[in-house]
Coordinates of C-alpha atoms in Angstrom, one line a residue:
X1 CA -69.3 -58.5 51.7
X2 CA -65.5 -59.6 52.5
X3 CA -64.5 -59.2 48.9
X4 CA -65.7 -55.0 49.0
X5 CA -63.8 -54.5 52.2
X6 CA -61.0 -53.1 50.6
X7 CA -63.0 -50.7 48.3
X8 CA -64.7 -49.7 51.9
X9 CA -61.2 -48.8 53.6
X10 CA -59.9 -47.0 50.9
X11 CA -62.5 -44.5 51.4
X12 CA -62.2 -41.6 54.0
X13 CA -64.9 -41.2 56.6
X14 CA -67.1 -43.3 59.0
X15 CA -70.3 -41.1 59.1
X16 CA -73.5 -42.6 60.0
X17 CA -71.3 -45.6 61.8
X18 CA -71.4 -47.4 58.1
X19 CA -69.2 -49.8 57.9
X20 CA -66.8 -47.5 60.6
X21 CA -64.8 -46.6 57.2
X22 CA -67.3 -44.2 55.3
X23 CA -69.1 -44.7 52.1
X24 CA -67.6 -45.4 49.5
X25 CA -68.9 -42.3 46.7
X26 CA -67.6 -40.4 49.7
X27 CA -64.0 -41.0 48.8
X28 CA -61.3 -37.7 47.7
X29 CA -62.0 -39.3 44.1
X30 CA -65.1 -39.0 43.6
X31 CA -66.8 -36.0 42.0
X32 CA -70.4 -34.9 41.5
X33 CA -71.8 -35.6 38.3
X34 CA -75.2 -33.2 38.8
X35 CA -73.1 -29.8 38.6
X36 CA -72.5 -28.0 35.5
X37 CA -70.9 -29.2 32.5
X38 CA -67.0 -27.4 32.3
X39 CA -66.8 -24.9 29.7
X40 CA -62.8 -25.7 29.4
X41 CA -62.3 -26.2 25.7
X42 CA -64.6 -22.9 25.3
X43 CA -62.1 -21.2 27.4
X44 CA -58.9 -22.5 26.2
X45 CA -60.1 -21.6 22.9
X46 CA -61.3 -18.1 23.3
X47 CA -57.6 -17.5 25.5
X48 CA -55.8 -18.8 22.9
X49 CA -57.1 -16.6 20.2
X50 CA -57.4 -13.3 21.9
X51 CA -53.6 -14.2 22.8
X52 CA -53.0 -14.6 19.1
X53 CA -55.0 -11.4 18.5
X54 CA -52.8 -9.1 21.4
X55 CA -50.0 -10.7 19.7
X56 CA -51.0 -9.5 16.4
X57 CA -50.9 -5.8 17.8
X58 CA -47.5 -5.9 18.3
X59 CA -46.8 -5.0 14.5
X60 CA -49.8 -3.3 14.1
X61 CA -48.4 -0.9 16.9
X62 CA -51.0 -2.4 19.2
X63 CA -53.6 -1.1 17.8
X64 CA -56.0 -4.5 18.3
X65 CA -56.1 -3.1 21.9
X66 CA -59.2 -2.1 21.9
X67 CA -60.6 -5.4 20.8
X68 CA -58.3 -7.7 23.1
X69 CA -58.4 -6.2 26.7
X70 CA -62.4 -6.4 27.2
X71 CA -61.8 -9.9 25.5
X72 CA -59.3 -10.9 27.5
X73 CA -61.2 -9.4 30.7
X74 CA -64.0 -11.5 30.0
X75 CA -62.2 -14.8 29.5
X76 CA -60.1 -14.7 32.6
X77 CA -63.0 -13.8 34.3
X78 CA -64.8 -16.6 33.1
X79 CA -61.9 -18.8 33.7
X80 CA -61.6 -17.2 37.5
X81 CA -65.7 -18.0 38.2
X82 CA -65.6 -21.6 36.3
X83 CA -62.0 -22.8 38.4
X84 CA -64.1 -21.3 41.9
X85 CA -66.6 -23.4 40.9
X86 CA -64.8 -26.3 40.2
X87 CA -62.8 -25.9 43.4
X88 CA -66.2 -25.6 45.2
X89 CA -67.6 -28.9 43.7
X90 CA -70.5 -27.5 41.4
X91 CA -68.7 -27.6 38.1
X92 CA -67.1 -30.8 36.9
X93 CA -63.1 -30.7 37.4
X94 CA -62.0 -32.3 34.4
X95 CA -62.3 -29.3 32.6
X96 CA -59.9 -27.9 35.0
X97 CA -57.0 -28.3 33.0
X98 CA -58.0 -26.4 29.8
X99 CA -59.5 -23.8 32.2
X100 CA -56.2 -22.7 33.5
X101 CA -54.5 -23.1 30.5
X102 CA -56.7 -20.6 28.8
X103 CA -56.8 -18.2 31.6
X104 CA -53.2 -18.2 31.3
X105 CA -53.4 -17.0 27.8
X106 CA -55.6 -14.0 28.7
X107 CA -54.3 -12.9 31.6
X108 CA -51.0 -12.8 29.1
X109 CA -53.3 -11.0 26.5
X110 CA -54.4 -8.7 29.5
X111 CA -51.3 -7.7 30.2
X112 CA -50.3 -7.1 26.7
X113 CA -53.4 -5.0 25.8
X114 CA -53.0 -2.8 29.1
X115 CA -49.5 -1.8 27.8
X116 CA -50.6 -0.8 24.8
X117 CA -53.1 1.1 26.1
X118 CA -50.7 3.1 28.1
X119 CA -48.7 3.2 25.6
X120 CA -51.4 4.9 23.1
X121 CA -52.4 7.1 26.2
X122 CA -49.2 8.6 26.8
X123 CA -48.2 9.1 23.2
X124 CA -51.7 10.8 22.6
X125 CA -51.0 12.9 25.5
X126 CA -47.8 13.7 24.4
X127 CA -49.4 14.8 21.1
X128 CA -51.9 17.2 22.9
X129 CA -49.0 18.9 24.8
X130 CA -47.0 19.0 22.2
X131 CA -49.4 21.8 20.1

């Protein structure tokens, strides 16, 4: 048992008096590996191209609006719900990562796809008043 002292102190706790150090799967380390799988390359992947898509409505007068902002909802919403999980230990955190890159890209696309909407909103109610 003297050679796994060191792997015992190097591990936060002491509950249960075991070995006055903790256990050892108790340590900051260590994750669960009986939560869900992380959806992170789904979710990097679907934020990536809906940014490519709001980006594509730039010379298309932003038309793709209607496409990218309840796409772009969704995946940051995923991405919010998947990185809560994570942080509460019932989703596994090397996903983690990829998760906020691609929540990155759609809050981006988000953004994007709001402003055109305004921007179609107050042109077509320009074009009403205008008559």
């Amino acid at each position: 048992m003297v050679e796994n002292e060191a792997f015992w102190k190097k591990s936060p706790g002491g509950k249960n008096g075991h070995k006055e150090q903790g256990l050892p799967w108790e340590g900051p380390e260590m994750v669960r590996r009986d939560g869900e799988p992380h959806r992170g390359s789904l979710i990097l992947f679907l934020g990536e191209a809906v940014f490519f898509f709001s980006l594509l409505g730039v010379p298309l007068l932003g038309l793709p609006w209607i496409v990218t902002l309840p796409w772009s909802l969704t995946v940051y919403l995923m991405a919010r719900r998947d990185l809560r999980r994570m942080g509460a230990g019932l989703m596994d955190p090397l996903g983690r990562k990829p998760t906020e890159e691609g929540r990155g890209y759609s809050l981006f696309a988000l953004v994007l796809s709001l402003v055109f909407a305004l921007f179609w909103g107050l042109f077509i109610l320009y074009l009403s008043r205008a008559r």
